[in-house]
């Protein structure tokens, strides 16, 4: 459908012998290498998602500044402006989060795997929505192939699927937080982000969820809970970087966190 420069092939290993010097890392520790590769891939996709939101915003502006409707220029239309503003808000908040993680990596600080997984869950969803909204803003000219929006739309669609689909990641993360009491949440929110208040709120909500769902293996709840933890992390990072409530990224992150929190609480 998209990313046509990536060739899809099947590789068969049949009686292949690997010499010791052909091993990646040490024998028995292959999963660590696979995990590192997943983490870098998931971070890369999240960063590319930010690029997609920027590019589609640029194309939206280019069109809206020239398109004169019966009501005036599209660029002055409040619906257009709200969509553009929403793109910028998410960009500010997520770039702050990604920069924070990048700085940790550059300083040699070990970054918890869940940060990459949560980012990969959230960023492609936002990029996909931004491209779809961008196509809507550009109208028929956004749909036809002479414009690059269809290609962007096909390419970004893959982001929600590969390197772990949104649902597979959400199910596994949410399940680990709700069912297996993984120590990841305290690690992410308290040890790394100093957000005891958010951890308390999430733990309380988790107890309420367990009472309601009992032993039912409810994937929808796991996915929603993982999404909420992701937004809690984004909110917490933005709070560390700026305490100014007028800050665009911070206010967006807080609103997204609260929206997901109350949706799940209901
Ligand atoms: C262009 C392209 C390039 C690729 N490149 C690579 C590559 O380089 N290396 C590589 O290893 N793979 C690659 N892949 C494969 C890709 O990683 C997988 O397709 C992806 O992880 C999804 O797995 P799947 O297709 O088997 O979907 P499935 O596992 O069959 O999932 C189908 C759907 O089921 C739902 N689902 C799945 N699991 C759960 C769950 N636990 N809880 C709730 N819902 C769930 C989701 O909605 C998901 O989208 C590539 C794929 C494409 C299309």
mmCIF file of C-alpha atoms and ligand atoms in Angstrom:
data_model
loop_
_atom_site.group_PDB
_atom_site.id
_atom_site.type_symbol
_atom_site.label_atom_id
_atom_site.label_comp_id
_atom_site.label_asym_id
_atom_site.label_seq_id
_atom_site.Cartn_x
_atom_site.Cartn_y
_atom_site.Cartn_z
ATOM 1 C CA UNK A 1 0.000 0.000 0.000
ATOM 2 C CA UNK A 2 2.778 2.434 0.890
ATOM 3 C CA UNK A 3 6.507 2.645 1.734
ATOM 4 C CA UNK A 4 7.177 1.018 -1.615
ATOM 5 C CA UNK A 5 10.924 1.438 -1.264
ATOM 6 C CA UNK A 6 10.847 -1.253 1.438
ATOM 7 C CA UNK A 7 10.937 -4.596 -0.355
ATOM 8 C CA UNK A 8 9.073 -7.439 1.355
ATOM 9 C CA UNK A 9 10.775 -10.830 1.043
ATOM 10 C CA UNK A 10 10.917 -14.107 2.911
ATOM 11 C CA UNK A 11 14.297 -15.443 4.029
ATOM 12 C CA UNK A 12 14.660 -19.195 4.582
ATOM 13 C CA UNK A 13 17.397 -20.525 6.879
ATOM 14 C CA UNK A 14 18.085 -24.129 5.930
ATOM 15 C CA UNK A 15 20.983 -25.930 7.593
ATOM 16 C CA UNK A 16 22.821 -22.638 8.103
ATOM 17 C CA UNK A 17 25.920 -22.876 10.289
ATOM 18 C CA UNK A 18 27.019 -19.775 12.196
ATOM 19 C CA UNK A 19 30.630 -19.462 13.260
ATOM 20 C CA UNK A 20 31.360 -17.926 16.656
ATOM 21 C CA UNK A 21 32.584 -14.703 15.074
ATOM 22 C CA UNK A 22 29.230 -14.422 13.258
ATOM 23 C CA UNK A 23 27.254 -14.107 16.506
ATOM 24 C CA UNK A 24 25.650 -10.816 17.403
ATOM 25 C CA UNK A 25 26.574 -10.272 21.051
ATOM 26 C CA UNK A 26 26.909 -13.248 23.363
ATOM 27 C CA UNK A 27 25.216 -16.579 23.012
ATOM 28 C CA UNK A 28 21.977 -16.691 25.053
ATOM 29 C CA UNK A 29 21.559 -12.905 25.069
ATOM 30 C CA UNK A 30 19.974 -12.454 21.644
ATOM 31 C CA UNK A 31 16.757 -11.045 23.075
ATOM 32 C CA UNK A 32 18.669 -8.052 24.483
ATOM 33 C CA UNK A 33 19.837 -7.219 20.952
ATOM 34 C CA UNK A 34 16.337 -7.667 19.561
ATOM 35 C CA UNK A 35 14.971 -5.394 22.315
ATOM 36 C CA UNK A 36 17.533 -2.679 21.584
ATOM 37 C CA UNK A 37 16.639 -2.862 17.920
ATOM 38 C CA UNK A 38 12.902 -2.595 18.770
ATOM 39 C CA UNK A 39 13.536 0.373 21.049
ATOM 40 C CA UNK A 40 15.508 2.255 18.407
ATOM 41 C CA UNK A 41 12.935 1.346 15.732
ATOM 42 C CA UNK A 42 10.050 2.514 17.920
ATOM 43 C CA UNK A 43 11.814 5.746 18.806
ATOM 44 C CA UNK A 44 12.562 6.291 15.092
ATOM 45 C CA UNK A 45 8.922 5.780 14.110
ATOM 46 C CA UNK A 46 7.822 8.218 16.810
ATOM 47 C CA UNK A 47 10.267 10.833 15.544
ATOM 48 C CA UNK A 48 9.158 10.212 11.942
ATOM 49 C CA UNK A 49 5.546 10.691 13.115
ATOM 50 C CA UNK A 50 6.504 14.164 14.308
ATOM 51 C CA UNK A 51 7.984 14.866 10.860
ATOM 52 C CA UNK A 52 4.736 13.740 9.256
ATOM 53 C CA UNK A 53 2.687 16.119 11.438
ATOM 54 C CA UNK A 54 5.023 19.001 10.506
ATOM 55 C CA UNK A 55 4.888 18.234 6.783
ATOM 56 C CA UNK A 56 1.116 17.907 6.673
ATOM 57 C CA UNK A 57 0.748 21.152 8.664
ATOM 58 C CA UNK A 58 2.967 22.893 6.112
ATOM 59 C CA UNK A 59 0.851 21.565 3.218
ATOM 60 C CA UNK A 60 -2.371 22.577 4.994
ATOM 61 C CA UNK A 61 -1.066 26.133 5.478
ATOM 62 C CA UNK A 62 0.165 26.393 1.904
ATOM 63 C CA UNK A 63 -3.281 25.480 0.627
ATOM 64 C CA UNK A 64 -5.330 27.465 3.152
ATOM 65 C CA UNK A 65 -3.393 30.699 2.542
ATOM 66 C CA UNK A 66 -4.345 30.587 -1.135
ATOM 67 C CA UNK A 67 -7.872 29.126 -0.997
ATOM 68 C CA UNK A 68 -10.512 31.835 -1.032
ATOM 69 C CA UNK A 69 -13.907 30.464 0.068
ATOM 70 C CA UNK A 70 -17.244 32.276 0.043
ATOM 71 C CA UNK A 71 -16.518 33.108 3.705
ATOM 72 C CA UNK A 72 -12.968 34.379 3.081
ATOM 73 C CA UNK A 73 -9.559 32.712 3.106
ATOM 74 C CA UNK A 74 -9.501 29.196 4.521
ATOM 75 C CA UNK A 75 -6.490 30.223 6.609
ATOM 76 C CA UNK A 76 -8.786 32.591 8.577
ATOM 77 C CA UNK A 77 -11.385 29.893 9.163
ATOM 78 C CA UNK A 78 -11.638 28.898 12.823
ATOM 79 C CA UNK A 79 -12.079 25.193 12.060
ATOM 80 C CA UNK A 80 -8.866 25.193 10.019
ATOM 81 C CA UNK A 81 -7.041 27.149 12.702
ATOM 82 C CA UNK A 82 -8.162 24.774 15.432
ATOM 83 C CA UNK A 83 -6.840 21.764 13.512
ATOM 84 C CA UNK A 84 -3.537 23.457 12.826
ATOM 85 C CA UNK A 85 -3.247 24.504 16.469
ATOM 86 C CA UNK A 86 -3.988 20.960 17.584
ATOM 87 C CA UNK A 87 -1.095 19.720 15.394
ATOM 88 C CA UNK A 88 1.266 22.273 16.939
ATOM 89 C CA UNK A 89 0.175 21.473 20.485
ATOM 90 C CA UNK A 90 0.848 17.768 20.041
ATOM 91 C CA UNK A 91 4.190 18.549 18.380
ATOM 92 C CA UNK A 92 5.344 20.770 21.250
ATOM 93 C CA UNK A 93 4.390 18.202 23.888
ATOM 94 C CA UNK A 94 5.805 15.168 22.096
ATOM 95 C CA UNK A 95 9.007 16.855 20.988
ATOM 96 C CA UNK A 96 9.610 17.816 24.614
ATOM 97 C CA UNK A 97 9.124 14.171 25.596
ATOM 98 C CA UNK A 98 11.316 12.785 22.796
ATOM 99 C CA UNK A 99 14.058 15.361 23.477
ATOM 100 C CA UNK A 100 13.982 14.377 27.149
ATOM 101 C CA UNK A 101 14.490 10.703 26.252
ATOM 102 C CA UNK A 102 17.175 11.601 23.689
ATOM 103 C CA UNK A 103 19.082 13.583 26.316
ATOM 104 C CA UNK A 104 18.912 10.636 28.722
ATOM 105 C CA UNK A 105 20.294 8.312 26.031
ATOM 106 C CA UNK A 106 23.054 10.785 25.103
ATOM 107 C CA UNK A 107 24.071 11.037 28.755
ATOM 108 C CA UNK A 108 24.373 7.245 28.944
ATOM 109 C CA UNK A 109 21.384 6.904 31.280
ATOM 110 C CA UNK A 110 19.453 3.673 30.748
ATOM 111 C CA UNK A 111 15.937 4.419 29.472
ATOM 112 C CA UNK A 112 13.128 2.030 30.445
ATOM 113 C CA UNK A 113 11.782 -0.003 27.464
ATOM 114 C CA UNK A 114 8.212 1.083 28.241
ATOM 115 C CA UNK A 115 8.998 4.699 27.349
ATOM 116 C CA UNK A 116 9.706 3.604 23.753
ATOM 117 C CA UNK A 117 6.677 1.309 23.645
ATOM 118 C CA UNK A 118 4.304 3.966 24.975
ATOM 119 C CA UNK A 119 5.646 6.522 22.500
ATOM 120 C CA UNK A 120 5.188 4.068 19.619
ATOM 121 C CA UNK A 121 1.583 3.556 20.721
ATOM 122 C CA UNK A 122 0.754 7.241 20.784
ATOM 123 C CA UNK A 123 2.760 9.043 18.055
ATOM 124 C CA UNK A 124 1.600 7.060 14.973
ATOM 125 C CA UNK A 125 -2.046 7.467 16.031
ATOM 126 C CA UNK A 126 -1.626 11.243 16.227
ATOM 127 C CA UNK A 127 0.267 11.395 12.917
ATOM 128 C CA UNK A 128 -2.382 9.329 11.156
ATOM 129 C CA UNK A 129 -5.174 11.576 12.444
ATOM 130 C CA UNK A 130 -3.200 14.684 11.459
ATOM 131 C CA UNK A 131 -2.763 13.412 7.884
ATOM 132 C CA UNK A 132 -6.428 12.474 7.610
ATOM 133 C CA UNK A 133 -7.462 15.920 8.887
ATOM 134 C CA UNK A 134 -4.928 17.512 6.514
ATOM 135 C CA UNK A 135 -6.453 15.689 3.534
ATOM 136 C CA UNK A 136 -9.881 16.924 4.623
ATOM 137 C CA UNK A 137 -8.621 20.516 4.807
ATOM 138 C CA UNK A 138 -7.061 20.317 1.340
ATOM 139 C CA UNK A 139 -10.234 18.697 -0.009
ATOM 140 C CA UNK A 140 -10.281 17.061 -3.443
ATOM 141 C CA UNK A 141 -6.795 18.379 -4.187
ATOM 142 C CA UNK A 142 -5.599 16.534 -1.101
ATOM 143 C CA UNK A 143 -7.114 13.290 -2.338
ATOM 144 C CA UNK A 144 -5.723 13.226 -5.867
ATOM 145 C CA UNK A 145 -2.362 11.632 -6.594
ATOM 146 C CA UNK A 146 -0.727 14.752 -8.066
ATOM 147 C CA UNK A 147 -0.595 16.023 -4.493
ATOM 148 C CA UNK A 148 1.683 14.207 -2.018
ATOM 149 C CA UNK A 149 -1.011 13.766 0.662
ATOM 150 C CA UNK A 150 -2.203 10.344 -0.649
ATOM 151 C CA UNK A 151 1.353 9.005 -0.488
ATOM 152 C CA UNK A 152 1.812 10.432 3.002
ATOM 153 C CA UNK A 153 -1.492 8.909 4.019
ATOM 154 C CA UNK A 154 -0.534 5.436 2.731
ATOM 155 C CA UNK A 155 2.950 5.574 4.234
ATOM 156 C CA UNK A 156 1.884 6.768 7.678
ATOM 157 C CA UNK A 157 -0.833 4.114 7.826
ATOM 158 C CA UNK A 158 1.917 1.535 8.288
ATOM 159 C CA UNK A 159 3.212 3.285 11.401
ATOM 160 C CA UNK A 160 0.156 2.103 13.357
ATOM 161 C CA UNK A 161 0.876 -1.498 12.335
ATOM 162 C CA UNK A 162 4.563 -2.311 12.182
ATOM 163 C CA UNK A 163 7.125 -2.539 14.984
ATOM 164 C CA UNK A 164 4.153 -3.746 17.056
ATOM 165 C CA UNK A 165 0.616 -2.586 16.305
ATOM 166 C CA UNK A 166 -0.969 -0.013 18.609
ATOM 167 C CA UNK A 167 -3.296 -2.671 20.009
ATOM 168 C CA UNK A 168 -0.624 -5.352 20.519
ATOM 169 C CA UNK A 169 1.567 -2.869 22.408
ATOM 170 C CA UNK A 170 -1.353 -1.471 24.400
ATOM 171 C CA UNK A 171 -2.633 -4.905 25.330
ATOM 172 C CA UNK A 172 0.742 -6.110 26.497
ATOM 173 C CA UNK A 173 1.646 -2.915 28.391
ATOM 174 C CA UNK A 174 -1.786 -2.486 29.989
ATOM 175 C CA UNK A 175 -1.878 -6.149 30.946
ATOM 176 C CA UNK A 176 1.542 -5.879 32.622
ATOM 177 C CA UNK A 177 0.431 -2.807 34.622
ATOM 178 C CA UNK A 178 -2.999 -4.127 35.623
ATOM 179 C CA UNK A 179 -2.499 -7.885 35.941
ATOM 180 C CA UNK A 180 1.160 -8.429 36.677
ATOM 181 C CA UNK A 181 1.795 -5.390 38.872
ATOM 182 C CA UNK A 182 4.978 -4.732 36.892
ATOM 183 C CA UNK A 183 7.329 -2.298 38.591
ATOM 184 C CA UNK A 184 7.410 -0.216 35.402
ATOM 185 C CA UNK A 185 4.893 2.434 36.491
ATOM 186 C CA UNK A 186 6.827 3.451 39.644
ATOM 187 C CA UNK A 187 10.022 3.328 37.581
ATOM 188 C CA UNK A 188 8.642 5.591 34.835
ATOM 189 C CA UNK A 189 6.588 7.999 36.887
ATOM 190 C CA UNK A 190 8.433 8.267 40.182
ATOM 191 C CA UNK A 191 12.041 7.233 39.647
ATOM 192 C CA UNK A 192 12.419 8.957 36.279
ATOM 193 C CA UNK A 193 9.755 11.674 36.224
ATOM 194 C CA UNK A 194 9.167 12.527 39.877
ATOM 195 C CA UNK A 195 5.397 12.359 39.423
ATOM 196 C CA UNK A 196 4.165 10.680 42.626
ATOM 197 C CA UNK A 197 0.761 12.353 42.287
ATOM 198 C CA UNK A 198 0.145 10.781 38.860
ATOM 199 C CA UNK A 199 1.287 7.362 40.039
ATOM 200 C CA UNK A 200 -1.121 7.546 43.008
ATOM 201 C CA UNK A 201 -3.988 8.512 40.697
ATOM 202 C CA UNK A 202 -3.186 5.679 38.270
ATOM 203 C CA UNK A 203 -2.815 3.098 41.058
ATOM 204 C CA UNK A 204 -6.178 4.136 42.528
ATOM 205 C CA UNK A 205 -7.838 3.860 39.128
ATOM 206 C CA UNK A 206 -6.216 0.457 38.627
ATOM 207 C CA UNK A 207 -7.767 -0.820 41.871
ATOM 208 C CA UNK A 208 -11.194 0.402 40.738
ATOM 209 C CA UNK A 209 -10.725 -1.296 37.357
ATOM 210 C CA UNK A 210 -9.754 -4.619 38.949
ATOM 211 C CA UNK A 211 -12.887 -4.544 41.143
ATOM 212 C CA UNK A 212 -15.076 -3.928 38.078
ATOM 213 C CA UNK A 213 -13.535 -6.340 35.542
ATOM 214 C CA UNK A 214 -12.598 -9.084 38.004
ATOM 215 C CA UNK A 215 -10.922 -11.936 36.149
ATOM 216 C CA UNK A 216 -12.217 -10.891 32.731
ATOM 217 C CA UNK A 217 -9.360 -10.567 30.267
ATOM 218 C CA UNK A 218 -10.457 -7.234 28.782
ATOM 219 C CA UNK A 219 -8.104 -6.085 26.026
ATOM 220 C CA UNK A 220 -10.018 -2.791 25.570
ATOM 221 C CA UNK A 221 -9.277 -1.814 29.177
ATOM 222 C CA UNK A 222 -5.592 -2.829 28.916
ATOM 223 C CA UNK A 223 -5.160 -0.713 25.766
ATOM 224 C CA UNK A 224 -6.930 2.303 27.288
ATOM 225 C CA UNK A 225 -4.944 2.030 30.494
ATOM 226 C CA UNK A 226 -1.639 1.845 28.609
ATOM 227 C CA UNK A 227 -2.674 4.922 26.600
ATOM 228 C CA UNK A 228 -3.391 6.720 29.869
ATOM 229 C CA UNK A 229 0.015 5.777 31.311
ATOM 230 C CA UNK A 230 1.604 7.095 28.090
ATOM 231 C CA UNK A 231 -0.154 10.434 28.425
ATOM 232 C CA UNK A 232 0.757 10.567 32.121
ATOM 233 C CA UNK A 233 4.439 10.272 31.108
ATOM 234 C CA UNK A 234 4.109 12.972 28.434
ATOM 235 C CA UNK A 235 2.361 15.249 30.930
ATOM 236 C CA UNK A 236 4.988 14.574 33.609
ATOM 237 C CA UNK A 237 7.916 15.348 31.276
ATOM 238 C CA UNK A 238 6.300 18.578 30.072
ATOM 239 C CA UNK A 239 5.705 19.556 33.710
ATOM 240 C CA UNK A 240 9.402 19.064 34.472
ATOM 241 C CA UNK A 241 10.482 21.149 31.494
ATOM 242 C CA UNK A 242 7.982 23.978 32.021
ATOM 243 C CA UNK A 243 5.856 24.979 34.973
ATOM 244 C CA UNK A 244 4.151 27.705 32.918
ATOM 245 C CA UNK A 245 0.510 26.610 32.461
ATOM 246 C CA UNK A 246 0.313 28.828 29.368
ATOM 247 C CA UNK A 247 2.887 26.541 27.758
ATOM 248 C CA UNK A 248 1.219 25.043 24.687
ATOM 249 C CA UNK A 249 2.689 21.545 25.021
ATOM 250 C CA UNK A 250 2.061 21.342 28.753
ATOM 251 C CA UNK A 251 -1.589 22.387 28.566
ATOM 252 C CA UNK A 252 -2.201 19.923 25.688
ATOM 253 C CA UNK A 253 -0.522 17.067 27.583
ATOM 254 C CA UNK A 254 -2.547 17.814 30.717
ATOM 255 C CA UNK A 255 -5.823 17.939 28.790
ATOM 256 C CA UNK A 256 -5.061 14.672 26.977
ATOM 257 C CA UNK A 257 -4.153 12.986 30.248
ATOM 258 C CA UNK A 258 -7.361 14.164 31.953
ATOM 259 C CA UNK A 259 -9.517 13.243 28.947
ATOM 260 C CA UNK A 260 -8.151 9.665 28.934
ATOM 261 C CA UNK A 261 -8.384 9.458 32.712
ATOM 262 C CA UNK A 262 -12.069 10.440 32.893
ATOM 263 C CA UNK A 263 -12.991 8.278 29.905
ATOM 264 C CA UNK A 264 -11.534 5.246 31.619
ATOM 265 C CA UNK A 265 -12.996 6.160 35.011
ATOM 266 C CA UNK A 266 -16.482 6.203 33.458
HETATM 267 C C1 LIG B 1 6.040 -2.669 4.862
HETATM 268 C C2 LIG B 1 6.301 -3.558 6.032
HETATM 269 C C3 LIG B 1 7.567 -3.683 6.528
HETATM 270 C C4 LIG B 1 7.847 -4.555 7.578
HETATM 271 N N1 LIG B 1 9.128 -4.676 7.991
HETATM 272 C C5 LIG B 1 9.423 -5.571 8.948
HETATM 273 C C6 LIG B 1 10.762 -5.815 9.358
HETATM 274 O O1 LIG B 1 11.692 -5.197 8.816
HETATM 275 N N2 LIG B 1 11.020 -6.725 10.320
HETATM 276 C C7 LIG B 1 10.019 -7.427 10.918
HETATM 277 O O2 LIG B 1 10.276 -8.238 11.793
HETATM 278 N N3 LIG B 1 8.719 -7.215 10.565
HETATM 279 C C8 LIG B 1 8.403 -6.331 9.598
HETATM 280 N N4 LIG B 1 7.091 -6.137 9.234
HETATM 281 C C9 LIG B 1 6.055 -6.905 9.921
HETATM 282 C C10 LIG B 1 5.341 -6.070 10.968
HETATM 283 O O3 LIG B 1 6.178 -5.802 12.061
HETATM 284 C C11 LIG B 1 4.082 -6.820 11.421
HETATM 285 O O4 LIG B 1 3.218 -6.875 10.312
HETATM 286 C C12 LIG B 1 3.384 -6.127 12.601
HETATM 287 O O5 LIG B 1 4.131 -6.247 13.783
HETATM 288 C C13 LIG B 1 1.984 -6.685 12.880
HETATM 289 O O6 LIG B 1 2.012 -8.069 12.949
HETATM 290 P P1 LIG B 1 1.027 -8.926 12.030
HETATM 291 O O7 LIG B 1 0.976 -8.344 10.659
HETATM 292 O O8 LIG B 1 1.396 -10.337 12.185
HETATM 293 O O9 LIG B 1 -0.421 -8.644 12.648
HETATM 294 P P2 LIG B 1 -1.187 -9.550 13.673
HETATM 295 O O10 LIG B 1 -0.297 -9.946 14.802
HETATM 296 O O11 LIG B 1 -1.933 -10.610 12.955
HETATM 297 O O12 LIG B 1 -2.224 -8.476 14.228
HETATM 298 C C14 LIG B 1 -3.369 -8.050 13.475
HETATM 299 C C15 LIG B 1 -4.159 -7.066 14.298
HETATM 300 O O13 LIG B 1 -4.667 -7.739 15.450
HETATM 301 C C16 LIG B 1 -4.709 -6.872 16.539
HETATM 302 N N5 LIG B 1 -3.854 -7.409 17.625
HETATM 303 C C17 LIG B 1 -2.684 -8.077 17.485
HETATM 304 N N6 LIG B 1 -2.207 -8.435 18.698
HETATM 305 C C18 LIG B 1 -3.086 -7.990 19.605
HETATM 306 C C19 LIG B 1 -3.154 -8.045 21.014
HETATM 307 N N7 LIG B 1 -2.223 -8.649 21.740
HETATM 308 N N8 LIG B 1 -4.197 -7.443 21.619
HETATM 309 C C20 LIG B 1 -5.149 -6.824 20.914
HETATM 310 N N9 LIG B 1 -5.141 -6.748 19.568
HETATM 311 C C21 LIG B 1 -4.138 -7.306 18.919
HETATM 312 C C22 LIG B 1 -4.171 -5.524 16.071
HETATM 313 O O14 LIG B 1 -5.254 -4.698 15.691
HETATM 314 C C23 LIG B 1 -3.351 -5.894 14.858
HETATM 315 O O15 LIG B 1 -3.229 -4.831 13.936
HETATM 316 C C24 LIG B 1 6.798 -5.280 8.191
HETATM 317 C C25 LIG B 1 5.477 -5.122 7.724
HETATM 318 C C26 LIG B 1 5.225 -4.280 6.655
HETATM 319 C C27 LIG B 1 3.811 -4.156 6.167
#
